[in-house]
Coordinates of N, CA and C in Angstrom, one line a residue:
L177 N -1.4 -2.4 -30.5 CA -0.1 -2.5 -29.8 C -0.2 -3.4 -28.6
H178 N -1.1 -4.3 -28.6 CA -1.2 -5.2 -27.4 C -1.1 -6.6 -27.9
G179 N -0.3 -7.4 -27.3 CA -0.1 -8.8 -27.7 C 0.5 -9.6 -26.6
E180 N 0.8 -10.8 -26.8 CA 1.4 -11.7 -25.8 C 2.7 -11.0 -25.3
G181 N 2.8 -10.8 -24.0 CA 3.9 -10.2 -23.4 C 4.1 -8.7 -23.6
F182 N 3.2 -8.1 -24.3 CA 3.3 -6.6 -24.6 C 2.0 -6.0 -24.2
G183 N 2.0 -5.1 -23.1 CA 0.8 -4.5 -22.6 C 0.4 -3.3 -23.4
P184 N -0.9 -2.9 -23.3 CA -1.3 -1.7 -24.0 C -0.5 -0.5 -23.5
P185 N -0.2 0.5 -24.4 CA 0.6 1.6 -23.9 C -0.3 2.6 -23.2
V186 N 0.3 3.5 -22.4 CA -0.3 4.6 -21.8 C 0.2 5.9 -22.3
I187 N -0.7 6.8 -22.7 CA -0.3 8.1 -23.2 C -0.5 9.2 -22.2
S188 N 0.6 9.9 -21.8 CA 0.5 11.0 -20.8 C 0.0 12.2 -21.5
P189 N -0.5 13.2 -20.7 CA -1.0 14.4 -21.2 C 0.0 15.2 -22.1
D190 N 1.3 15.0 -21.9 CA 2.3 15.7 -22.8 C 2.6 14.9 -24.0
G191 N 2.0 13.7 -24.2 CA 2.2 12.9 -25.4 C 3.2 11.8 -25.2
T192 N 3.9 11.7 -24.0 CA 4.8 10.6 -23.7 C 4.1 9.3 -23.8
I193 N 4.7 8.3 -24.4 CA 4.2 7.0 -24.6 C 4.9 6.1 -23.7
T194 N 4.2 5.4 -22.7 CA 4.9 4.4 -21.8 C 4.3 3.1 -22.2
Y195 N 5.2 2.1 -22.3 CA 4.8 0.7 -22.7 C 5.6 -0.2 -21.9
S196 N 5.1 -1.5 -21.8 CA 5.8 -2.5 -21.0 C 5.7 -3.8 -21.7
S197 N 6.6 -4.7 -21.3 CA 6.5 -6.1 -21.7 C 6.8 -7.0 -20.5
G198 N 6.2 -8.1 -20.5 CA 6.3 -9.0 -19.4 C 6.3 -10.4 -20.0
G199 N 7.1 -11.3 -19.4 CA 7.1 -12.7 -19.8 C 7.6 -13.0 -21.2
T200 N 8.3 -12.0 -21.8 CA 8.9 -12.2 -23.1 C 10.3 -12.9 -23.0
R201 N 10.5 -13.9 -23.8 CA 11.8 -14.6 -23.7 C 12.4 -14.5 -25.1
C202 N 13.7 -14.3 -25.1 CA 14.5 -14.3 -26.4 C 15.7 -15.1 -26.2
R203 N 15.9 -16.2 -26.9 CA 17.0 -17.1 -26.8 C 17.2 -17.6 -25.3
G204 N 16.0 -17.8 -24.6 CA 16.1 -18.3 -23.3 C 16.3 -17.2 -22.2
V205 N 16.4 -16.0 -22.6 CA 16.7 -14.9 -21.6 C 15.5 -14.0 -21.5
G206 N 15.1 -13.7 -20.3 CA 13.9 -12.8 -20.1 C 14.2 -11.4 -20.7
R207 N 13.2 -10.8 -21.3 CA 13.3 -9.5 -21.9 C 12.1 -8.7 -21.5
E208 N 12.0 -8.5 -20.1 CA 10.8 -7.8 -19.6 C 11.3 -6.4 -19.2
G209 N 10.4 -5.4 -19.3 CA 10.7 -4.1 -18.9 C 9.7 -3.0 -19.2
L210 N 10.0 -1.8 -18.8 CA 9.1 -0.7 -19.1 C 10.0 0.4 -19.8
A211 N 9.4 1.0 -20.8 CA 10.2 2.1 -21.5 C 9.2 3.2 -21.9
Q212 N 9.8 4.3 -22.3 CA 9.0 5.5 -22.7 C 9.6 6.0 -24.0
L213 N 8.6 6.5 -24.8 CA 8.9 7.2 -26.1 C 8.5 8.7 -26.0
T214 N 9.2 9.5 -26.6 CA 8.8 10.9 -26.8 C 7.6 11.0 -27.7
P215 N 6.8 12.1 -27.7 CA 5.7 12.2 -28.7 C 6.2 12.0 -30.1
S216 N 7.4 12.2 -30.5 CA 7.9 12.0 -31.8 C 8.4 10.6 -32.1
G217 N 8.4 9.7 -31.1 CA 8.8 8.3 -31.3 C 10.2 8.0 -30.9
Q218 N 10.9 8.9 -30.2 CA 12.3 8.6 -29.8 C 12.3 8.0 -28.4
V219 N 13.2 7.0 -28.2 CA 13.3 6.4 -26.9 C 13.8 7.4 -25.9
K220 N 13.2 7.5 -24.7 CA 13.7 8.4 -23.7 C 14.8 7.6 -22.9
M221 N 16.0 8.0 -23.2 CA 17.1 7.3 -22.6 C 17.3 7.5 -21.2
G222 N 16.7 8.6 -20.6 CA 16.8 8.9 -19.2 C 16.0 8.0 -18.3
V223 N 15.2 7.1 -18.9 CA 14.4 6.1 -18.2 C 15.2 4.9 -17.8
G224 N 15.2 4.6 -16.5 CA 15.9 3.5 -16.0 C 17.4 3.4 -16.5
K225 N 17.8 2.2 -16.9 CA 19.1 1.9 -17.4 C 19.0 1.7 -18.9
K226 N 19.7 2.6 -19.6 CA 19.7 2.6 -21.1 C 18.3 2.6 -21.7
G227 N 17.4 3.4 -21.0 CA 16.1 3.6 -21.6 C 15.0 2.6 -21.1
V228 N 15.4 1.6 -20.2 CA 14.5 0.6 -19.8 C 14.5 0.4 -18.3
I229 N 13.4 0.3 -17.6 CA 13.3 -0.1 -16.2 C 13.0 -1.6 -16.3
G230 N 13.9 -2.5 -15.8 CA 13.7 -3.9 -15.8 C 12.6 -4.4 -14.9
G231 N 11.9 -5.4 -15.3 CA 10.8 -6.0 -14.5 C 9.7 -6.6 -15.4
D232 N 9.0 -7.5 -14.8 CA 7.8 -8.2 -15.5 C 6.6 -7.4 -15.2
F233 N 6.3 -6.3 -15.9 CA 5.2 -5.4 -15.7 C 3.9 -5.9 -16.4
T234 N 2.9 -6.0 -15.6 CA 1.6 -6.5 -16.1 C 0.6 -5.5 -16.4
A235 N 0.7 -4.3 -15.8 CA -0.3 -3.2 -16.1 C 0.3 -1.9 -15.8
L236 N -0.2 -0.9 -16.6 CA 0.2 0.5 -16.5 C -1.1 1.4 -16.3
A237 N -0.9 2.5 -15.7 CA -2.0 3.5 -15.6 C -1.4 4.9 -15.5
A238 N -2.0 5.9 -16.2 CA -1.6 7.3 -16.1 C -2.2 7.9 -14.9
K239 N -1.4 8.8 -14.3 CA -1.9 9.6 -13.2 C -2.2 11.0 -13.7
P240 N -3.0 11.8 -13.0 CA -3.4 13.1 -13.5 C -2.2 14.1 -13.6
D241 N -1.1 13.8 -12.9 CA 0.0 14.7 -12.9 C 1.0 14.4 -14.0
G242 N 0.7 13.5 -14.9 CA 1.6 13.1 -16.0 C 2.5 12.0 -15.7
S243 N 2.5 11.5 -14.5 CA 3.3 10.3 -14.1 C 2.6 9.1 -14.5
V244 N 3.3 7.9 -14.5 CA 2.7 6.6 -14.8 C 3.0 5.7 -13.6
V245 N 1.9 4.9 -13.2 CA 2.2 3.9 -12.2 C 2.2 2.5 -13.0
A246 N 3.1 1.7 -12.5 CA 3.3 0.4 -13.2 C 3.2 -0.7 -12.1
L247 N 2.5 -1.8 -12.5 CA 2.4 -3.0 -11.6 C 3.3 -4.1 -12.2
G248 N 4.2 -4.5 -11.3 CA 5.1 -5.6 -11.8 C 4.9 -6.8 -10.9
L249 N 5.1 -8.0 -11.5 CA 5.1 -9.3 -10.8 C 6.4 -9.5 -10.1
V250 N 6.4 -10.0 -8.9 CA 7.6 -10.3 -8.2 C 7.5 -11.7 -7.7
P251 N 8.5 -12.6 -8.1 CA 8.4 -14.0 -7.6 C 8.5 -14.0 -6.1
E252 N 7.7 -14.8 -5.5 CA 7.7 -15.1 -4.1 C 7.8 -16.6 -4.0
G253 N 9.0 -17.2 -4.1 CA 9.1 -18.7 -4.2 C 8.7 -19.1 -5.5
E254 N 7.7 -20.0 -5.6 CA 7.2 -20.4 -6.9 C 5.9 -19.7 -7.3
Y255 N 5.5 -18.7 -6.5 CA 4.3 -18.0 -6.7 C 4.7 -16.5 -6.9
F256 N 3.6 -15.6 -7.1 CA 3.9 -14.2 -7.4 C 3.2 -13.3 -6.4
G257 N 3.9 -12.2 -6.1 CA 3.3 -11.0 -5.4 C 3.4 -9.9 -6.4
G258 N 3.3 -8.7 -6.0 CA 3.5 -7.6 -6.9 C 4.1 -6.4 -6.3
R259 N 4.5 -5.5 -7.1 CA 5.0 -4.2 -6.7 C 4.5 -3.1 -7.6
V260 N 4.2 -2.0 -7.0 CA 3.8 -0.8 -7.8 C 4.8 0.2 -7.7
I261 N 5.2 0.8 -8.8 CA 6.2 1.9 -8.9 C 5.5 3.1 -9.6
R262 N 6.1 4.3 -9.3 CA 5.6 5.5 -10.1 C 6.8 6.0 -10.8
V263 N 6.5 6.2 -12.1 CA 7.6 6.8 -13.0 C 7.1 8.2 -13.2
A264 N 8.0 9.2 -12.8 CA 7.7 10.6 -12.8 C 7.7 11.0 -14.3
P265 N 7.1 12.2 -14.6 CA 7.1 12.7 -16.0 C 8.5 12.8 -16.6
D266 N 9.6 12.9 -15.8 CA 10.9 13.0 -16.4 C 11.5 11.6 -16.6
G267 N 10.8 10.5 -16.3 CA 11.2 9.2 -16.6 C 11.9 8.5 -15.4
E268 N 12.1 9.2 -14.3 CA 12.8 8.7 -13.1 C 11.8 7.9 -12.3
V269 N 12.2 6.8 -11.6 CA 11.4 6.2 -10.6 C 11.3 7.1 -9.4
A270 N 10.1 7.4 -9.0 CA 9.9 8.3 -7.8 C 10.3 7.6 -6.5
R271 N 11.4 7.9 -5.9 CA 11.8 7.2 -4.7 C 10.9 7.6 -3.5
S272 N 10.2 8.7 -3.6 CA 9.3 9.1 -2.5 C 8.0 8.3 -2.5
F273 N 7.8 7.5 -3.6 CA 6.5 6.7 -3.7 C 6.7 5.5 -2.9
G274 N 5.6 5.1 -2.1 CA 5.6 3.9 -1.3 C 6.8 3.9 -0.3
H275 N 7.5 2.7 -0.3 CA 8.6 2.6 0.6 C 9.9 2.5 -0.3
H276 N 10.6 3.6 -0.4 CA 11.8 3.7 -1.2 C 11.5 3.5 -2.7
G277 N 10.4 3.9 -3.2 CA 10.1 3.8 -4.6 C 9.2 2.7 -5.0
A278 N 8.7 1.9 -4.1 CA 7.8 0.8 -4.5 C 6.9 0.5 -3.4
T279 N 5.7 -0.1 -3.7 CA 4.8 -0.6 -2.8 C 4.6 -2.1 -3.1
A280 N 4.8 -2.9 -2.1 CA 4.6 -4.3 -2.2 C 3.1 -4.7 -2.1
I281 N 2.7 -5.6 -3.0 CA 1.3 -6.2 -2.9 C 1.5 -7.6 -2.6
K282 N 1.2 -7.9 -1.3 CA 1.4 -9.3 -0.8 C 0.1 -10.1 -1.0
L283 N 0.3 -11.3 -1.4 CA -0.8 -12.3 -1.6 C -0.6 -13.5 -0.8
G284 N -1.5 -14.5 -1.0 CA -1.5 -15.7 -0.2 C -0.4 -16.7 -0.5
G285 N 0.1 -16.7 -1.7 CA 1.2 -17.6 -2.0 C 0.7 -19.0 -2.6
R286 N -0.4 -18.9 -3.4 CA -0.8 -20.1 -4.1 C -0.8 -19.8 -5.6
W287 N -0.7 -20.9 -6.4 CA -0.8 -20.7 -7.8 C -2.2 -20.1 -8.1
G288 N -2.2 -19.1 -8.9 CA -3.4 -18.3 -9.3 C -3.6 -17.0 -8.5
D289 N -2.8 -16.8 -7.4 CA -2.8 -15.6 -6.7 C -1.9 -14.6 -7.5
E290 N -2.5 -13.6 -8.2 CA -1.7 -12.8 -9.0 C -2.3 -11.4 -9.2
P291 N -1.5 -10.3 -8.8 CA -2.0 -9.0 -9.1 C -1.8 -8.8 -10.6
N292 N -2.9 -8.3 -11.3 CA -2.7 -8.2 -12.8 C -3.5 -7.0 -13.4
A293 N -4.1 -6.1 -12.5 CA -4.8 -5.0 -13.1 C -4.5 -3.8 -12.2
L294 N -4.6 -2.6 -12.9 CA -4.2 -1.4 -12.3 C -5.1 -0.3 -12.8
A295 N -5.6 0.7 -12.0 CA -6.3 1.8 -12.4 C -6.1 3.0 -11.4
V296 N -6.3 4.2 -11.9 CA -6.2 5.4 -11.1 C -7.5 6.2 -11.2
D297 N -8.0 6.6 -10.1 CA -9.2 7.4 -10.1 C -8.9 8.9 -10.2
G298 N -9.9 9.7 -10.3 CA -9.8 11.2 -10.5 C -9.1 11.9 -9.4
R299 N -9.0 11.2 -8.2 CA -8.3 11.8 -7.0 C -6.8 11.3 -7.0
G300 N -6.4 10.5 -7.9 CA -5.0 10.0 -8.0 C -4.8 8.8 -7.2
R301 N -5.9 8.2 -6.6 CA -5.7 7.0 -5.8 C -5.5 5.8 -6.8
I302 N -4.8 4.8 -6.4 CA -4.4 3.7 -7.2 C -5.1 2.5 -6.8
Y303 N -5.7 1.8 -7.7 CA -6.4 0.5 -7.4 C -5.6 -0.6 -8.1
V304 N -5.3 -1.7 -7.3 CA -4.6 -2.8 -7.8 C -5.6 -4.0 -7.6
G305 N -5.8 -4.7 -8.7 CA -6.7 -5.9 -8.7 C -6.0 -7.1 -9.2
G306 N -6.7 -8.2 -8.9 CA -6.1 -9.5 -9.3 C -6.9 -10.7 -8.9
T307 N -6.3 -11.8 -8.9 CA -7.0 -13.1 -8.6 C -6.4 -13.7 -7.4
F308 N -7.2 -14.5 -6.7 CA -6.7 -15.3 -5.6 C -7.3 -16.7 -5.6
V309 N -6.6 -17.6 -5.1 CA -7.2 -19.0 -5.0 C -6.9 -19.4 -3.5
G310 N -8.0 -19.6 -2.8 CA -7.8 -20.0 -1.4 C -8.2 -21.5 -1.2
E311 N -8.0 -22.0 0.0 CA -8.4 -23.4 0.2 C -9.9 -23.6 0.0
K312 N -10.7 -22.6 0.4 CA -12.2 -22.8 0.3 C -12.8 -21.9 -0.6
R313 N -12.1 -20.9 -1.2 CA -12.7 -19.9 -2.1 C -11.7 -19.4 -3.1
R314 N -12.3 -19.0 -4.2 CA -11.5 -18.4 -5.3 C -12.2 -17.1 -5.7
G315 N -11.5 -16.2 -6.2 CA -12.1 -14.9 -6.6 C -11.2 -13.9 -7.0
M316 N -11.5 -12.6 -6.7 CA -10.7 -11.5 -7.1 C -10.5 -10.6 -5.9
F317 N -9.5 -9.7 -5.9 CA -9.3 -8.8 -4.9 C -9.0 -7.4 -5.5
V318 N -9.3 -6.4 -4.7 CA -8.9 -5.0 -5.1 C -8.3 -4.4 -3.8
S319 N -7.1 -3.8 -4.0 CA -6.5 -3.0 -2.9 C -6.4 -1.5 -3.4
R320 N -6.4 -0.6 -2.5 CA -6.3 0.8 -2.9 C -5.1 1.4 -2.2
L321 N -4.4 2.2 -3.0 CA -3.2 2.9 -2.5 C -3.5 4.4 -2.5
R322 N -2.9 5.2 -1.6 CA -3.0 6.6 -1.7 C -2.1 7.1 -2.9
P323 N -2.3 8.3 -3.3 CA -1.5 8.8 -4.4 C 0.0 8.7 -4.2
D324 N 0.4 8.7 -2.9 CA 1.9 8.6 -2.6 C 2.3 7.2 -2.5
G325 N 1.4 6.2 -2.8 CA 1.8 4.8 -2.8 C 1.6 4.1 -1.5
R326 N 1.2 4.8 -0.4 CA 0.9 4.1 0.8 C -0.4 3.4 0.8
P327 N -0.5 2.2 1.3 CA -1.8 1.4 1.3 C -2.8 2.2 2.1
E328 N -4.1 2.2 1.7 CA -5.2 2.8 2.4 C -5.8 1.7 3.2
M329 N -5.4 1.6 4.5 CA -5.9 0.5 5.3 C -7.4 0.6 5.7
D330 N -8.0 1.7 5.5 CA -9.4 1.9 5.7 C -10.3 1.5 4.5
F331 N -9.7 1.0 3.5 CA -10.4 0.5 2.3 C -10.7 -1.0 2.5
G332 N -11.9 -1.3 2.8 CA -12.3 -2.7 3.1 C -11.6 -3.2 4.3
P333 N -11.6 -4.4 4.6 CA -10.9 -4.9 5.8 C -9.4 -5.0 5.4
H334 N -8.6 -4.4 6.2 CA -7.1 -4.4 6.1 C -6.6 -3.9 4.8
G335 N -7.3 -3.0 4.1 CA -6.8 -2.3 2.9 C -7.1 -3.0 1.6
R336 N -7.9 -4.1 1.7 CA -8.3 -4.7 0.4 C -9.6 -5.4 0.6
V337 N -10.2 -5.6 -0.6 CA -11.5 -6.3 -0.6 C -11.4 -7.6 -1.4
F338 N -11.9 -8.7 -0.9 CA -11.9 -9.9 -1.6 C -13.3 -10.2 -2.0
V339 N -13.5 -10.7 -3.2 CA -14.8 -11.1 -3.6 C -14.7 -12.6 -4.1
A340 N -15.4 -13.5 -3.4 CA -15.4 -14.9 -3.8 C -16.3 -15.1 -5.0
V341 N -15.8 -15.8 -6.0 CA -16.6 -16.1 -7.2 C -16.7 -17.6 -7.3
P342 N -17.9 -18.1 -7.4 CA -18.1 -19.6 -7.5 C -17.5 -20.1 -8.9
G343 N -17.1 -21.3 -8.9 CA -16.6 -21.9 -10.1 C -15.4 -22.8 -9.9
P344 N -15.1 -23.7 -10.7 CA -14.0 -24.6 -10.5 C -12.6 -24.0 -10.9
E345 N -12.6 -23.0 -11.7 CA -11.3 -22.5 -12.3 C -11.0 -21.1 -11.8
P346 N -9.8 -20.8 -11.5 CA -9.4 -19.4 -11.1 C -9.5 -18.5 -12.4
F347 N -9.5 -17.2 -12.2 CA -9.5 -16.3 -13.3 C -8.2 -16.3 -13.9
D348 N -8.1 -15.7 -15.1 CA -6.8 -15.6 -15.8 C -6.6 -14.1 -16.0
R349 N -5.6 -13.8 -16.9 CA -5.2 -12.4 -17.1 C -6.3 -11.6 -17.8
G350 N -7.4 -12.2 -18.2 CA -8.5 -11.5 -18.9 C -9.3 -10.8 -17.9
D351 N -9.1 -10.9 -16.6 CA -9.9 -10.2 -15.6 C -9.7 -8.7 -15.8
L352 N -10.7 -8.0 -15.5 CA -10.7 -6.5 -15.7 C -10.9 -5.8 -14.4
L353 N -10.3 -4.6 -14.3 CA -10.5 -3.8 -13.1 C -10.9 -2.4 -13.7
G354 N -12.0 -1.8 -13.3 CA -12.3 -0.5 -13.7 C -12.7 0.3 -12.5
V355 N -12.5 1.6 -12.6 CA -12.9 2.5 -11.6 C -14.1 3.3 -12.1
V356 N -15.2 3.2 -11.4 CA -16.5 3.8 -11.9 C -17.0 4.7 -10.7
Q357 N -17.1 6.0 -11.0 CA -17.6 6.9 -10.1 C -16.9 6.8 -8.7
D358 N -15.6 6.7 -8.7 CA -14.8 6.7 -7.5 C -14.9 5.4 -6.7
R359 N -15.5 4.3 -7.3 CA -15.6 3.0 -6.6 C -14.9 2.0 -7.5
A360 N -14.2 1.1 -6.9 CA -13.6 0.0 -7.7 C -14.6 -1.1 -8.0
V361 N -14.6 -1.6 -9.2 CA -15.5 -2.7 -9.6 C -14.7 -3.7 -10.3
G362 N -14.7 -4.9 -9.9 CA -14.0 -6.0 -10.6 C -15.0 -6.8 -11.5
V363 N -14.6 -7.1 -12.6 CA -15.4 -7.8 -13.6 C -14.7 -9.1 -14.0
G364 N -15.3 -10.3 -13.9 CA -14.6 -11.5 -14.3 C -15.0 -11.9 -15.7

Protein backbone atom coordinates (compact mmCIF):
# COMPACT_ATOMS: atom_id res chain seq x y z
CA LEU A 1 0.00 0.00 0.00
CA HIS A 2 2.88 2.38 -0.58
CA GLY A 3 3.56 4.10 -3.85
CA GLU A 4 4.14 7.45 -5.51
CA GLY A 5 2.02 9.99 -3.65
CA PHE A 6 0.54 7.39 -1.30
CA GLY A 7 2.23 6.87 2.07
CA PRO A 8 2.26 3.70 4.15
CA PRO A 9 -0.86 3.39 6.31
CA VAL A 10 -0.87 3.49 10.11
CA ILE A 11 -3.00 1.01 12.06
CA SER A 12 -4.30 2.21 15.45
CA PRO A 13 -4.80 -0.21 18.38
CA ASP A 14 -8.57 -0.31 17.68
CA GLY A 15 -7.91 -1.33 14.05
CA THR A 16 -8.60 2.09 12.47
CA ILE A 17 -6.54 2.52 9.29
CA THR A 18 -5.16 5.99 8.59
CA TYR A 19 -3.57 6.74 5.24
CA SER A 20 -2.49 9.79 3.29
CA SER A 21 -1.60 10.95 -0.15
CA GLY A 22 0.61 13.81 -1.16
CA GLY A 23 1.61 15.31 -4.47
CA THR A 24 -1.08 13.39 -6.36
CA ARG A 25 -2.61 15.22 -9.33
CA CYS A 26 -5.73 14.31 -11.27
CA ARG A 27 -6.59 16.33 -14.38
CA GLY A 28 -4.27 19.08 -13.13
CA VAL A 29 -5.95 19.36 -9.71
CA GLY A 30 -4.18 18.41 -6.46
CA ARG A 31 -5.70 15.40 -4.70
CA GLU A 32 -3.82 15.37 -1.41
CA GLY A 33 -5.22 14.46 1.95
CA LEU A 34 -5.55 12.16 4.93
CA ALA A 35 -8.41 9.71 5.48
CA GLN A 36 -9.37 6.93 7.86
CA LEU A 37 -11.07 3.58 7.40
CA THR A 38 -12.87 1.52 10.01
CA PRO A 39 -11.45 -1.96 10.74
CA SER A 40 -14.10 -3.33 8.33
CA GLY A 41 -12.92 -1.03 5.49
CA GLN A 42 -15.59 1.70 5.58
CA VAL A 43 -14.55 5.34 5.16
CA LYS A 44 -14.90 7.26 8.44
CA MET A 45 -16.98 10.19 7.19
CA GLY A 46 -16.48 12.11 10.47
CA VAL A 47 -12.86 12.80 9.50
CA GLY A 48 -12.32 16.31 8.15
CA LYS A 49 -14.64 17.37 5.35
CA LYS A 50 -16.48 14.48 3.67
CA GLY A 51 -14.06 11.96 5.15
CA VAL A 52 -10.81 13.73 4.17
CA ILE A 53 -8.48 16.23 5.84
CA GLY A 54 -6.92 18.18 2.98
CA GLY A 55 -3.17 18.69 2.76
CA ASP A 56 0.05 17.31 1.31
CA PHE A 57 0.91 14.82 4.07
CA THR A 58 4.33 13.16 3.86
CA ALA A 59 4.41 11.02 7.01
CA LEU A 60 2.12 9.48 9.64
CA ALA A 61 2.79 7.92 13.04
CA ALA A 62 0.53 6.29 15.64
CA LYS A 63 0.52 7.54 19.21
CA PRO A 64 0.03 5.21 22.20
CA ASP A 65 -3.43 6.73 22.93
CA GLY A 66 -4.82 5.63 19.53
CA SER A 67 -4.47 9.03 17.89
CA VAL A 68 -2.36 9.63 14.78
CA VAL A 69 0.07 12.47 14.11
CA ALA A 70 0.53 13.63 10.53
CA LEU A 71 3.29 15.71 8.96
CA GLY A 72 2.20 17.92 6.09
CA LEU A 73 4.19 20.09 3.73
CA VAL A 74 3.30 23.77 3.72
CA PRO A 75 4.50 26.02 0.89
CA GLU A 76 6.64 28.93 2.08
CA GLY A 77 7.10 30.88 -1.13
CA GLU A 78 8.77 28.48 -3.54
CA TYR A 79 10.10 26.27 -0.72
CA PHE A 80 8.50 24.13 1.98
CA GLY A 81 8.04 24.13 5.72
CA GLY A 82 5.87 21.71 7.59
CA ARG A 83 3.03 21.35 10.03
CA VAL A 84 2.21 18.54 12.40
CA ILE A 85 -1.40 17.82 13.37
CA ARG A 86 -2.92 15.21 15.69
CA VAL A 87 -6.02 13.32 14.61
CA ALA A 88 -7.87 12.05 17.68
CA PRO A 89 -9.27 8.50 17.77
CA ASP A 90 -12.70 9.90 16.83
CA GLY A 91 -11.23 11.37 13.60
CA GLU A 92 -11.30 15.01 14.66
CA VAL A 93 -8.24 17.26 14.44
CA ALA A 94 -7.25 17.96 18.06
CA ARG A 95 -7.44 21.75 18.44
CA SER A 96 -5.59 21.49 21.78
CA PHE A 97 -2.50 20.17 19.94
CA GLY A 98 0.27 22.68 19.27
CA HIS A 99 -1.09 26.14 18.44
CA HIS A 100 -4.80 25.86 17.56
CA GLY A 101 -4.41 22.32 16.24
CA ALA A 102 -1.03 22.43 14.47
CA THR A 103 2.67 22.87 15.12
CA ALA A 104 4.72 24.67 12.48
CA ILE A 105 8.11 23.24 11.48
CA LYS A 106 10.13 26.17 10.15
CA LEU A 107 13.15 25.61 7.94
CA GLY A 108 15.73 27.75 6.20
CA GLY A 109 13.90 28.35 2.93
CA ARG A 110 16.12 26.70 0.33
CA TRP A 111 15.38 24.01 -2.20
CA GLY A 112 16.00 20.69 -0.44
CA ASP A 113 14.87 21.93 3.00
CA GLU A 114 12.01 19.58 3.66
CA PRO A 115 10.49 17.86 6.69
CA ASN A 116 9.69 14.33 5.51
CA ALA A 117 9.86 11.87 8.42
CA LEU A 118 7.87 11.38 11.61
CA ALA A 119 8.13 9.03 14.59
CA VAL A 120 6.66 8.74 18.10
CA ASP A 121 8.55 7.26 21.06
CA GLY A 122 7.13 5.25 23.95
CA ARG A 123 6.56 8.43 25.98
CA GLY A 124 4.41 9.97 23.22
CA ARG A 125 7.01 12.52 22.15
CA ILE A 126 7.03 13.30 18.45
CA TYR A 127 10.17 13.44 16.30
CA VAL A 128 10.16 15.30 12.99
CA GLY A 129 13.07 14.75 10.64
CA GLY A 130 14.08 15.92 7.24
CA THR A 131 16.73 17.45 5.07
CA PHE A 132 18.35 20.85 4.83
CA VAL A 133 20.65 22.53 2.38
CA GLY A 134 22.70 25.41 3.72
CA GLU A 135 25.22 27.73 2.08
CA LYS A 136 28.13 25.76 3.53
CA ARG A 137 26.59 22.47 4.65
CA ARG A 138 23.93 19.92 3.82
CA GLY A 139 22.45 17.24 5.97
CA MET A 140 19.53 16.27 8.10
CA PHE A 141 17.66 17.61 11.09
CA VAL A 142 15.53 16.19 13.88
CA SER A 143 13.14 18.24 16.03
CA ARG A 144 11.28 16.92 19.05
CA LEU A 145 7.77 17.92 20.13
CA ARG A 146 6.06 17.23 23.44
CA PRO A 147 3.03 14.91 23.28
CA ASP A 148 0.81 18.03 23.22
CA GLY A 149 2.61 19.36 20.14
CA ARG A 150 4.70 22.07 21.79
CA PRO A 151 8.34 22.15 20.67
CA GLU A 152 10.88 20.84 23.20
CA MET A 153 13.35 23.69 23.19
CA ASP A 154 15.80 21.77 25.42
CA PHE A 155 16.27 19.10 22.71
CA GLY A 156 19.55 20.06 21.05
CA PRO A 157 20.23 23.72 20.40
CA HIS A 158 16.93 25.59 20.01
CA GLY A 159 14.75 22.47 19.87
CA ARG A 160 16.40 20.70 16.95
CA VAL A 161 19.57 18.91 15.98
CA PHE A 162 21.32 19.41 12.65
CA VAL A 163 23.78 16.83 11.36
CA ALA A 164 25.93 17.88 8.41
CA VAL A 165 26.56 15.14 5.90
CA PRO A 166 29.33 15.49 3.31
CA GLY A 167 28.47 15.07 -0.34
CA PRO A 168 27.43 17.06 -3.35
CA GLU A 169 23.72 16.17 -3.36
CA PRO A 170 21.00 16.76 -0.76
CA PHE A 171 19.03 13.82 0.56
CA ASP A 172 15.73 12.84 -0.94
CA ARG A 173 12.48 11.38 0.40
CA GLY A 174 14.30 8.09 1.02
CA ASP A 175 15.78 9.47 4.24
CA LEU A 176 14.74 7.55 7.30
CA LEU A 177 14.01 8.59 10.85
CA GLY A 178 13.86 6.01 13.59
CA VAL A 179 13.54 6.23 17.32
CA VAL A 180 15.81 3.80 19.09
CA GLN A 181 15.76 3.47 22.87
CA ASP A 182 14.27 6.94 23.35
CA ARG A 183 16.89 8.65 21.15
CA ALA A 184 16.35 9.94 17.62
CA VAL A 185 18.66 8.55 14.97
CA GLY A 186 18.72 9.77 11.37
CA VAL A 187 19.92 7.45 8.64
CA GLY A 188 20.76 8.68 5.13
